[in-house]
mmCIF file of C-alpha atoms and ligand atoms in Angstrom:
data_model
loop_
_atom_site.group_PDB
_atom_site.id
_atom_site.type_symbol
_atom_site.label_atom_id
_atom_site.label_comp_id
_atom_site.label_asym_id
_atom_site.label_seq_id
_atom_site.Cartn_x
_atom_site.Cartn_y
_atom_site.Cartn_z
ATOM 1 C CA UNK A 1 -19.032 -138.854 -56.656
ATOM 2 C CA UNK A 2 -22.641 -137.868 -57.379
ATOM 3 C CA UNK A 3 -25.006 -140.818 -57.181
ATOM 4 C CA UNK A 4 -28.705 -140.715 -58.001
ATOM 5 C CA UNK A 5 -30.904 -143.546 -56.720
ATOM 6 C CA UNK A 6 -34.552 -144.167 -57.687
ATOM 7 C CA UNK A 7 -36.222 -145.607 -54.614
ATOM 8 C CA UNK A 8 -39.420 -147.158 -53.342
ATOM 9 C CA UNK A 9 -39.769 -148.055 -49.667
ATOM 10 C CA UNK A 10 -38.093 -150.908 -47.811
ATOM 11 C CA UNK A 11 -35.844 -152.324 -50.564
ATOM 12 C CA UNK A 12 -34.722 -148.859 -51.581
ATOM 13 C CA UNK A 13 -34.160 -147.606 -48.050
ATOM 14 C CA UNK A 14 -32.143 -150.613 -46.877
ATOM 15 C CA UNK A 15 -29.970 -150.446 -49.964
ATOM 16 C CA UNK A 16 -29.410 -146.718 -49.422
ATOM 17 C CA UNK A 17 -28.180 -147.341 -45.915
ATOM 18 C CA UNK A 18 -25.644 -149.776 -47.393
ATOM 19 C CA UNK A 19 -24.654 -147.259 -50.046
ATOM 20 C CA UNK A 20 -23.965 -144.631 -47.394
ATOM 21 C CA UNK A 21 -21.791 -147.088 -45.518
ATOM 22 C CA UNK A 22 -19.932 -148.068 -48.714
ATOM 23 C CA UNK A 23 -19.247 -144.510 -49.917
ATOM 24 C CA UNK A 24 -19.583 -142.156 -46.953
ATOM 25 C CA UNK A 25 -18.324 -139.160 -48.932
ATOM 26 C CA UNK A 26 -20.630 -139.576 -51.915
ATOM 27 C CA UNK A 27 -23.238 -136.955 -52.717
ATOM 28 C CA UNK A 28 -26.452 -139.016 -52.892
ATOM 29 C CA UNK A 29 -29.758 -137.804 -54.324
ATOM 30 C CA UNK A 30 -32.788 -140.051 -53.928
ATOM 31 C CA UNK A 31 -35.749 -139.718 -56.259
ATOM 32 C CA UNK A 32 -38.612 -141.157 -54.243
ATOM 33 C CA UNK A 33 -41.776 -142.871 -55.420
ATOM 34 C CA UNK A 34 -44.985 -141.031 -54.539
ATOM 35 C CA UNK A 35 -47.408 -143.323 -56.379
ATOM 36 C CA UNK A 36 -48.105 -145.084 -53.064
ATOM 37 C CA UNK A 37 -49.320 -141.844 -51.487
ATOM 38 C CA UNK A 38 -52.754 -141.922 -49.960
ATOM 39 C CA UNK A 39 -55.094 -139.478 -48.240
ATOM 40 C CA UNK A 40 -56.335 -140.830 -44.919
ATOM 41 C CA UNK A 41 -58.268 -138.984 -42.207
ATOM 42 C CA UNK A 42 -57.734 -135.810 -44.214
ATOM 43 C CA UNK A 43 -53.981 -136.305 -44.118
ATOM 44 C CA UNK A 44 -51.509 -136.831 -46.909
ATOM 45 C CA UNK A 45 -49.471 -139.958 -46.249
ATOM 46 C CA UNK A 46 -46.318 -140.664 -48.316
ATOM 47 C CA UNK A 47 -45.264 -144.191 -47.293
ATOM 48 C CA UNK A 48 -42.186 -144.551 -49.486
ATOM 49 C CA UNK A 49 -40.734 -141.109 -48.780
ATOM 50 C CA UNK A 50 -41.230 -141.718 -45.070
ATOM 51 C CA UNK A 51 -39.670 -145.181 -45.159
ATOM 52 C CA UNK A 52 -36.535 -143.714 -46.733
ATOM 53 C CA UNK A 53 -36.517 -140.752 -44.331
ATOM 54 C CA UNK A 54 -37.090 -142.834 -41.183
ATOM 55 C CA UNK A 55 -34.665 -145.596 -42.226
ATOM 56 C CA UNK A 56 -31.803 -143.242 -42.997
ATOM 57 C CA UNK A 57 -32.695 -140.960 -40.104
ATOM 58 C CA UNK A 58 -32.732 -143.726 -37.498
ATOM 59 C CA UNK A 59 -36.464 -143.617 -36.740
ATOM 60 C CA UNK A 60 -37.654 -146.753 -38.539
ATOM 61 C CA UNK A 61 -39.221 -149.799 -36.936
ATOM 62 C CA UNK A 62 -36.486 -152.231 -37.961
ATOM 63 C CA UNK A 63 -38.459 -155.480 -37.808
ATOM 64 C CA UNK A 64 -41.384 -154.129 -39.789
ATOM 65 C CA UNK A 65 -39.301 -152.091 -42.192
ATOM 66 C CA UNK A 66 -41.872 -149.276 -42.176
ATOM 67 C CA UNK A 67 -43.371 -146.969 -39.563
ATOM 68 C CA UNK A 68 -41.757 -145.543 -36.449
ATOM 69 C CA UNK A 69 -39.768 -147.271 -33.784
ATOM 70 C CA UNK A 70 -41.200 -147.271 -30.258
ATOM 71 C CA UNK A 71 -44.668 -146.627 -31.684
ATOM 72 C CA UNK A 72 -48.099 -146.552 -30.006
ATOM 73 C CA UNK A 73 -51.533 -146.630 -31.620
ATOM 74 C CA UNK A 74 -53.822 -144.619 -29.314
ATOM 75 C CA UNK A 75 -55.042 -142.272 -32.019
ATOM 76 C CA UNK A 76 -55.971 -145.146 -34.289
ATOM 77 C CA UNK A 77 -57.843 -146.848 -31.445
ATOM 78 C CA UNK A 78 -59.745 -143.659 -30.660
ATOM 79 C CA UNK A 79 -60.698 -143.256 -34.331
ATOM 80 C CA UNK A 80 -61.845 -146.878 -34.433
ATOM 81 C CA UNK A 81 -64.002 -146.223 -31.337
ATOM 82 C CA UNK A 82 -65.822 -143.635 -33.447
ATOM 83 C CA UNK A 83 -66.126 -146.208 -36.218
ATOM 84 C CA UNK A 84 -63.687 -144.249 -38.355
ATOM 85 C CA UNK A 85 -61.345 -146.313 -40.511
ATOM 86 C CA UNK A 86 -59.693 -147.656 -42.503
ATOM 87 C CA UNK A 87 -58.591 -150.069 -39.802
ATOM 88 C CA UNK A 88 -56.294 -151.935 -42.220
ATOM 89 C CA UNK A 89 -53.747 -149.155 -42.612
ATOM 90 C CA UNK A 90 -51.296 -148.934 -39.723
ATOM 91 C CA UNK A 91 -50.696 -145.353 -38.645
ATOM 92 C CA UNK A 92 -49.088 -144.926 -35.262
ATOM 93 C CA UNK A 93 -49.134 -141.887 -33.009
ATOM 94 C CA UNK A 94 -45.578 -140.819 -33.777
ATOM 95 C CA UNK A 95 -46.068 -141.362 -37.486
ATOM 96 C CA UNK A 96 -49.255 -139.251 -37.412
ATOM 97 C CA UNK A 97 -47.193 -136.186 -36.497
ATOM 98 C CA UNK A 98 -45.270 -136.450 -39.773
ATOM 99 C CA UNK A 99 -48.492 -136.576 -41.786
ATOM 100 C CA UNK A 100 -50.008 -133.680 -39.866
ATOM 101 C CA UNK A 101 -46.969 -131.479 -40.492
ATOM 102 C CA UNK A 102 -46.880 -132.487 -44.142
ATOM 103 C CA UNK A 103 -50.583 -131.808 -44.669
ATOM 104 C CA UNK A 104 -50.398 -128.481 -42.880
ATOM 105 C CA UNK A 105 -47.501 -127.338 -45.053
ATOM 106 C CA UNK A 106 -49.193 -128.535 -48.236
ATOM 107 C CA UNK A 107 -52.361 -126.666 -47.238
ATOM 108 C CA UNK A 108 -50.273 -123.554 -46.718
ATOM 109 C CA UNK A 109 -49.153 -123.869 -50.327
ATOM 110 C CA UNK A 110 -45.729 -125.474 -50.115
ATOM 111 C CA UNK A 111 -44.986 -128.075 -52.798
ATOM 112 C CA UNK A 112 -44.319 -131.652 -51.651
ATOM 113 C CA UNK A 113 -40.612 -131.304 -52.496
ATOM 114 C CA UNK A 114 -40.262 -128.361 -50.104
ATOM 115 C CA UNK A 115 -42.279 -130.175 -47.439
ATOM 116 C CA UNK A 116 -40.069 -133.250 -47.775
ATOM 117 C CA UNK A 117 -36.988 -131.079 -47.383
ATOM 118 C CA UNK A 118 -38.481 -129.548 -44.242
ATOM 119 C CA UNK A 119 -39.286 -132.968 -42.757
ATOM 120 C CA UNK A 120 -35.753 -134.155 -43.589
ATOM 121 C CA UNK A 121 -34.417 -131.176 -41.691
ATOM 122 C CA UNK A 122 -35.398 -133.060 -38.578
ATOM 123 C CA UNK A 123 -34.335 -136.550 -39.695
ATOM 124 C CA UNK A 124 -31.067 -135.656 -41.446
ATOM 125 C CA UNK A 125 -31.079 -138.728 -43.684
ATOM 126 C CA UNK A 126 -27.696 -137.794 -45.152
ATOM 127 C CA UNK A 127 -29.080 -137.855 -48.693
ATOM 128 C CA UNK A 128 -31.064 -135.319 -50.675
ATOM 129 C CA UNK A 129 -34.552 -136.850 -50.823
ATOM 130 C CA UNK A 130 -36.751 -135.482 -53.625
ATOM 131 C CA UNK A 131 -40.221 -136.793 -54.462
ATOM 132 C CA UNK A 132 -40.434 -137.819 -58.132
ATOM 133 C CA UNK A 133 -43.059 -135.106 -58.638
ATOM 134 C CA UNK A 134 -44.887 -132.374 -56.753
ATOM 135 C CA UNK A 135 -48.019 -133.319 -58.688
ATOM 136 C CA UNK A 136 -50.463 -135.887 -57.404
ATOM 137 C CA UNK A 137 -49.865 -139.354 -58.800
ATOM 138 C CA UNK A 138 -51.730 -142.317 -57.330
ATOM 139 C CA UNK A 139 -51.234 -145.909 -58.327
ATOM 140 C CA UNK A 140 -54.488 -147.792 -58.844
ATOM 141 C CA UNK A 141 -54.945 -151.496 -59.416
ATOM 142 C CA UNK A 142 -57.686 -153.153 -61.478
ATOM 143 C CA UNK A 143 -58.966 -156.358 -59.889
ATOM 144 C CA UNK A 144 -61.907 -158.685 -60.207
ATOM 145 C CA UNK A 145 -63.767 -159.258 -56.953
ATOM 146 C CA UNK A 146 -66.891 -161.436 -56.844
ATOM 147 C CA UNK A 147 -67.073 -161.382 -60.633
ATOM 148 C CA UNK A 148 -66.959 -157.606 -60.749
ATOM 149 C CA UNK A 149 -64.117 -155.541 -62.122
ATOM 150 C CA UNK A 150 -63.052 -152.818 -59.711
ATOM 151 C CA UNK A 151 -60.288 -150.291 -59.602
ATOM 152 C CA UNK A 152 -58.837 -149.770 -56.147
ATOM 153 C CA UNK A 153 -56.036 -147.728 -54.605
ATOM 154 C CA UNK A 154 -52.685 -149.493 -54.543
ATOM 155 C CA UNK A 155 -52.657 -149.459 -50.729
ATOM 156 C CA UNK A 156 -56.018 -151.196 -50.617
ATOM 157 C CA UNK A 157 -54.659 -153.858 -52.964
ATOM 158 C CA UNK A 158 -51.344 -154.234 -51.145
ATOM 159 C CA UNK A 159 -52.208 -153.713 -47.501
ATOM 160 C CA UNK A 160 -55.876 -154.649 -47.181
ATOM 161 C CA UNK A 161 -56.013 -157.471 -49.751
ATOM 162 C CA UNK A 162 -52.311 -158.452 -49.406
ATOM 163 C CA UNK A 163 -52.334 -158.863 -53.204
ATOM 164 C CA UNK A 164 -54.469 -161.989 -52.723
ATOM 165 C CA UNK A 165 -56.327 -161.509 -56.015
ATOM 166 C CA UNK A 166 -54.615 -161.151 -59.387
ATOM 167 C CA UNK A 167 -53.852 -157.583 -60.485
ATOM 168 C CA UNK A 168 -55.238 -157.136 -63.994
ATOM 169 C CA UNK A 169 -53.707 -153.727 -64.519
ATOM 170 C CA UNK A 170 -51.576 -151.259 -62.584
ATOM 171 C CA UNK A 171 -52.180 -147.620 -63.463
ATOM 172 C CA UNK A 172 -50.168 -144.676 -62.129
ATOM 173 C CA UNK A 173 -53.087 -142.240 -62.258
ATOM 174 C CA UNK A 174 -51.924 -138.698 -62.958
ATOM 175 C CA UNK A 175 -48.411 -139.687 -64.001
ATOM 176 C CA UNK A 176 -48.875 -138.611 -67.616
ATOM 177 C CA UNK A 177 -49.672 -135.059 -66.565
ATOM 178 C CA UNK A 178 -47.101 -134.940 -63.775
ATOM 179 C CA UNK A 179 -43.882 -132.982 -64.015
ATOM 180 C CA UNK A 180 -40.649 -134.081 -62.355
ATOM 181 C CA UNK A 181 -40.169 -132.208 -59.071
ATOM 182 C CA UNK A 182 -37.624 -129.380 -59.032
ATOM 183 C CA UNK A 183 -34.137 -130.841 -58.846
ATOM 184 C CA UNK A 184 -34.988 -134.261 -60.317
ATOM 185 C CA UNK A 185 -33.853 -133.679 -63.899
ATOM 186 C CA UNK A 186 -30.922 -131.557 -62.717
ATOM 187 C CA UNK A 187 -29.710 -134.338 -60.403
ATOM 188 C CA UNK A 188 -29.953 -136.883 -63.217
ATOM 189 C CA UNK A 189 -28.081 -134.601 -65.631
ATOM 190 C CA UNK A 190 -25.284 -134.046 -63.106
ATOM 191 C CA UNK A 191 -25.019 -137.652 -61.880
ATOM 192 C CA UNK A 192 -21.844 -139.712 -62.198
ATOM 193 C CA UNK A 193 -23.822 -142.914 -61.745
ATOM 194 C CA UNK A 194 -27.518 -143.813 -61.515
ATOM 195 C CA UNK A 195 -28.662 -146.798 -59.448
ATOM 196 C CA UNK A 196 -31.898 -148.784 -59.314
ATOM 197 C CA UNK A 197 -31.896 -150.440 -55.876
ATOM 198 C CA UNK A 198 -33.830 -153.697 -55.365
ATOM 199 C CA UNK A 199 -37.104 -151.758 -55.293
ATOM 200 C CA UNK A 200 -40.355 -152.917 -56.838
ATOM 201 C CA UNK A 201 -39.864 -152.661 -60.643
ATOM 202 C CA UNK A 202 -43.544 -151.882 -61.279
ATOM 203 C CA UNK A 203 -45.054 -149.871 -58.442
ATOM 204 C CA UNK A 204 -41.868 -148.187 -57.174
ATOM 205 C CA UNK A 205 -39.296 -147.694 -59.958
ATOM 206 C CA UNK A 206 -41.883 -148.183 -62.720
ATOM 207 C CA UNK A 207 -44.007 -145.367 -61.302
ATOM 208 C CA UNK A 208 -41.040 -142.996 -61.102
ATOM 209 C CA UNK A 209 -40.160 -143.836 -64.713
ATOM 210 C CA UNK A 210 -43.774 -143.089 -65.717
ATOM 211 C CA UNK A 211 -43.324 -139.385 -64.961
ATOM 212 C CA UNK A 212 -42.622 -137.857 -68.379
ATOM 213 C CA UNK A 213 -39.030 -136.745 -68.719
ATOM 214 C CA UNK A 214 -37.484 -138.986 -66.062
ATOM 215 C CA UNK A 215 -36.929 -142.093 -68.199
ATOM 216 C CA UNK A 216 -35.515 -139.931 -70.999
ATOM 217 C CA UNK A 217 -33.217 -138.064 -68.605
ATOM 218 C CA UNK A 218 -31.816 -141.372 -67.341
ATOM 219 C CA UNK A 219 -31.311 -142.781 -70.819
ATOM 220 C CA UNK A 220 -29.694 -139.527 -71.979
ATOM 221 C CA UNK A 221 -27.532 -138.952 -68.905
ATOM 222 C CA UNK A 222 -24.601 -140.699 -70.564
ATOM 223 C CA UNK A 223 -23.470 -142.267 -67.275
ATOM 224 C CA UNK A 224 -23.648 -145.875 -66.098
ATOM 225 C CA UNK A 225 -27.099 -147.014 -64.957
ATOM 226 C CA UNK A 226 -26.902 -150.102 -62.765
ATOM 227 C CA UNK A 227 -29.747 -152.031 -61.117
ATOM 228 C CA UNK A 228 -29.992 -154.751 -58.473
ATOM 229 C CA UNK A 229 -32.565 -157.509 -58.740
ATOM 230 C CA UNK A 230 -35.384 -157.550 -56.170
ATOM 231 C CA UNK A 231 -36.113 -161.075 -57.381
ATOM 232 C CA UNK A 232 -34.043 -163.980 -56.084
ATOM 233 C CA UNK A 233 -34.760 -167.608 -57.090
ATOM 234 C CA UNK A 234 -37.765 -166.509 -59.121
ATOM 235 C CA UNK A 235 -39.536 -164.869 -56.166
ATOM 236 C CA UNK A 236 -39.526 -161.466 -54.493
ATOM 237 C CA UNK A 237 -37.348 -161.419 -51.400
ATOM 238 C CA UNK A 238 -40.101 -159.728 -49.424
ATOM 239 C CA UNK A 239 -43.642 -158.858 -50.353
ATOM 240 C CA UNK A 240 -45.699 -159.611 -53.400
ATOM 241 C CA UNK A 241 -43.880 -157.981 -56.331
ATOM 242 C CA UNK A 242 -44.665 -161.045 -58.455
ATOM 243 C CA UNK A 243 -48.360 -160.027 -58.453
ATOM 244 C CA UNK A 244 -47.744 -156.624 -60.015
ATOM 245 C CA UNK A 245 -45.077 -157.991 -62.379
ATOM 246 C CA UNK A 246 -47.698 -160.419 -63.696
ATOM 247 C CA UNK A 247 -50.021 -157.470 -64.335
ATOM 248 C CA UNK A 248 -47.493 -155.963 -66.745
ATOM 249 C CA UNK A 249 -46.724 -159.341 -68.332
ATOM 250 C CA UNK A 250 -43.292 -159.788 -66.766
ATOM 251 C CA UNK A 251 -42.189 -163.092 -65.272
ATOM 252 C CA UNK A 252 -40.942 -163.101 -61.728
ATOM 253 C CA UNK A 253 -37.298 -163.758 -62.580
ATOM 254 C CA UNK A 254 -34.153 -161.652 -62.316
ATOM 255 C CA UNK A 255 -33.702 -161.973 -66.089
ATOM 256 C CA UNK A 256 -37.219 -160.889 -66.994
ATOM 257 C CA UNK A 257 -36.988 -157.809 -64.787
ATOM 258 C CA UNK A 258 -33.707 -156.794 -66.455
ATOM 259 C CA UNK A 259 -35.257 -157.284 -69.882
ATOM 260 C CA UNK A 260 -38.299 -155.293 -68.764
ATOM 261 C CA UNK A 261 -36.091 -152.284 -67.975
ATOM 262 C CA UNK A 262 -34.171 -153.026 -71.161
ATOM 263 C CA UNK A 263 -30.731 -152.126 -72.455
ATOM 264 C CA UNK A 264 -32.013 -148.687 -73.494
ATOM 265 C CA UNK A 265 -32.183 -147.841 -69.809
ATOM 266 C CA UNK A 266 -29.925 -150.284 -67.960
ATOM 267 C CA UNK A 267 -26.202 -150.722 -68.550
ATOM 268 C CA UNK A 268 -25.568 -153.141 -65.703
ATOM 269 C CA UNK A 269 -27.589 -155.601 -63.618
ATOM 270 C CA UNK A 270 -26.763 -157.562 -60.507
ATOM 271 C CA UNK A 271 -28.449 -160.889 -59.845
ATOM 272 C CA UNK A 272 -28.021 -163.056 -56.770
ATOM 273 C CA UNK A 273 -25.437 -165.843 -56.811
ATOM 274 C CA UNK A 274 -28.243 -168.431 -56.815
ATOM 275 C CA UNK A 275 -29.345 -166.940 -60.146
ATOM 276 C CA UNK A 276 -25.876 -167.108 -61.735
ATOM 277 C CA UNK A 277 -27.382 -168.986 -64.682
ATOM 278 C CA UNK A 278 -29.251 -165.771 -65.610
ATOM 279 C CA UNK A 279 -26.041 -163.852 -66.366
ATOM 280 C CA UNK A 280 -25.655 -165.149 -69.892
ATOM 281 C CA UNK A 281 -29.175 -164.269 -70.965
ATOM 282 C CA UNK A 282 -29.057 -160.801 -69.429
ATOM 283 C CA UNK A 283 -25.770 -160.125 -71.215
ATOM 284 C CA UNK A 284 -27.318 -161.390 -74.448
ATOM 285 C CA UNK A 285 -29.909 -158.651 -73.971
ATOM 286 C CA UNK A 286 -27.092 -156.099 -74.029
ATOM 287 C CA UNK A 287 -26.876 -155.539 -70.267
ATOM 288 C CA UNK A 288 -23.630 -156.294 -68.424
ATOM 289 C CA UNK A 289 -24.450 -158.697 -65.615
ATOM 290 C CA UNK A 290 -22.774 -160.131 -62.524
ATOM 291 C CA UNK A 291 -23.952 -162.609 -59.883
ATOM 292 C CA UNK A 292 -23.234 -161.511 -56.298
ATOM 293 C CA UNK A 293 -24.985 -162.041 -52.945
ATOM 294 C CA UNK A 294 -28.084 -159.825 -52.923
ATOM 295 C CA UNK A 295 -29.670 -160.612 -49.564
ATOM 296 C CA UNK A 296 -29.620 -157.538 -47.338
ATOM 297 C CA UNK A 297 -29.510 -159.472 -44.093
ATOM 298 C CA UNK A 298 -27.586 -156.675 -42.378
ATOM 299 C CA UNK A 299 -25.883 -153.369 -43.049
ATOM 300 C CA UNK A 300 -22.617 -155.018 -44.099
ATOM 301 C CA UNK A 301 -24.245 -157.138 -46.784
ATOM 302 C CA UNK A 302 -26.171 -154.096 -48.073
ATOM 303 C CA UNK A 303 -22.897 -152.120 -48.171
ATOM 304 C CA UNK A 304 -21.214 -154.925 -50.097
ATOM 305 C CA UNK A 305 -24.080 -154.894 -52.618
ATOM 306 C CA UNK A 306 -23.591 -151.159 -53.073
ATOM 307 C CA UNK A 307 -19.850 -151.688 -53.670
ATOM 308 C CA UNK A 308 -20.611 -154.346 -56.272
ATOM 309 C CA UNK A 309 -23.052 -152.015 -58.032
ATOM 310 C CA UNK A 310 -20.456 -149.221 -58.147
ATOM 311 C CA UNK A 311 -17.766 -151.643 -59.378
ATOM 312 C CA UNK A 312 -20.065 -152.761 -62.182
ATOM 313 C CA UNK A 313 -20.763 -149.110 -62.996
ATOM 314 C CA UNK A 314 -17.019 -148.476 -63.367
ATOM 315 C CA UNK A 315 -16.670 -151.529 -65.618
ATOM 316 C CA UNK A 316 -19.464 -150.172 -67.793
ATOM 317 C CA UNK A 317 -17.859 -146.733 -67.886
ATOM 318 C CA UNK A 318 -14.505 -148.138 -68.996
ATOM 319 C CA UNK A 319 -15.950 -150.393 -71.666
HETATM 320 P P1 GDP B 401 -41.725 -151.043 -50.783
HETATM 321 O O1 GDP B 401 -42.128 -149.733 -51.379
HETATM 322 O O2 GDP B 401 -41.643 -151.006 -49.290
HETATM 323 O O3 GDP B 401 -42.451 -152.203 -51.342
HETATM 324 O O4 GDP B 401 -40.211 -151.217 -51.157
HETATM 325 P P2 GDP B 401 -39.384 -151.194 -52.488
HETATM 326 O O5 GDP B 401 -40.193 -150.989 -53.701
HETATM 327 O O6 GDP B 401 -38.221 -150.290 -52.284
HETATM 328 O O7 GDP B 401 -38.780 -152.633 -52.444
HETATM 329 C C1 GDP B 401 -39.563 -153.782 -52.474
HETATM 330 C C2 GDP B 401 -38.738 -154.868 -53.100
HETATM 331 O O8 GDP B 401 -37.529 -155.028 -52.363
HETATM 332 C C3 GDP B 401 -39.424 -156.201 -53.068
HETATM 333 O O9 GDP B 401 -39.741 -156.552 -54.398
HETATM 334 C C4 GDP B 401 -38.383 -157.161 -52.497
HETATM 335 O O10 GDP B 401 -38.254 -158.322 -53.263
HETATM 336 C C5 GDP B 401 -37.113 -156.346 -52.522
HETATM 337 N N1 GDP B 401 -36.229 -156.676 -51.412
HETATM 338 C C6 GDP B 401 -36.486 -156.544 -50.094
HETATM 339 N N2 GDP B 401 -35.433 -156.982 -49.368
HETATM 340 C C7 GDP B 401 -34.483 -157.397 -50.258
HETATM 341 C C8 GDP B 401 -33.181 -157.977 -50.136
HETATM 342 O O11 GDP B 401 -32.646 -158.205 -49.049
HETATM 343 N N3 GDP B 401 -32.519 -158.268 -51.304
HETATM 344 C C9 GDP B 401 -33.067 -158.042 -52.528
HETATM 345 N N4 GDP B 401 -32.361 -158.361 -53.611
HETATM 346 N N5 GDP B 401 -34.298 -157.515 -52.671
HETATM 347 C C10 GDP B 401 -34.991 -157.196 -51.558
HETATM 348 CA CA1 CA B 402 -43.950 -148.624 -51.738
#
């Protein structure tokens, strides 16, 4: 079975680990979000690609959900001693090596997709990880600070400000001109099923869908497209997804997120059992819906979520 998954960072990566456990023989392609990418200290950092790569490759800091296990921060401390920041972005010594290799390869002329493949050669994530695009796309957020409207990098909004001010707009800068990376459209065309894990609907999956051609390829693939809600009990399970949902006028509910993707894209949607009352409304919107436990408290629960998503996909296929 060929499965394509659109993924952001933590939610996507943890779901993928469950999917691998549920269907060990499946051929899984991950289309990763690169809108979170940022240039720091002259290095190209790709937080979501790395979270997927480290999580599936066994190098992730489990408690944090991002960054390397067994990490130290000497380099960051030395930079800070020179007064060189930003101090708010956590880059550890081990993690730095990834960004140095990536930047070196990019400078030598390799596209990001080839660089990602090379990095995965070490980590062996067990999936084919492709960035959504080789072109630069950077998510920016419009905010009002001290009465002044400013546009800041997504990481500054998310990590430095912890989304503490309302996001007035979320813009994937460069997306309109970006082309899907080699292999993205091919993987979608050859997929047996396409999954949206419980990743951020705006700044993870929304950014991937903003690359021209990707949304169309999913809608035209003619195979079941099934998503899992990152919202449980009207709140994100982790993080501040409600802040960026508000920016695009979407309520922080499992139903509203399904309706935001819409029946033109989604065939099936899983909500948590506590949101069972949402099923009827999602189905009224033309999306087949089931309520199942959606808390990824461990690998087994994530695997069970993946099984439920694939079961729903088969129901959709047979209908
Ligand atoms: P990020 O790039 O690290 O922010 O990660 P993603 O975009 O992949 O996923 C973030 C989303 O995952 C957040 O909106 C969370 O609500 C959601 N999430 C995290 N853990 C869980 C979980 O255990 N269950 C569900 N349903 N959603 C989760
Ligand atoms: Ca992210």
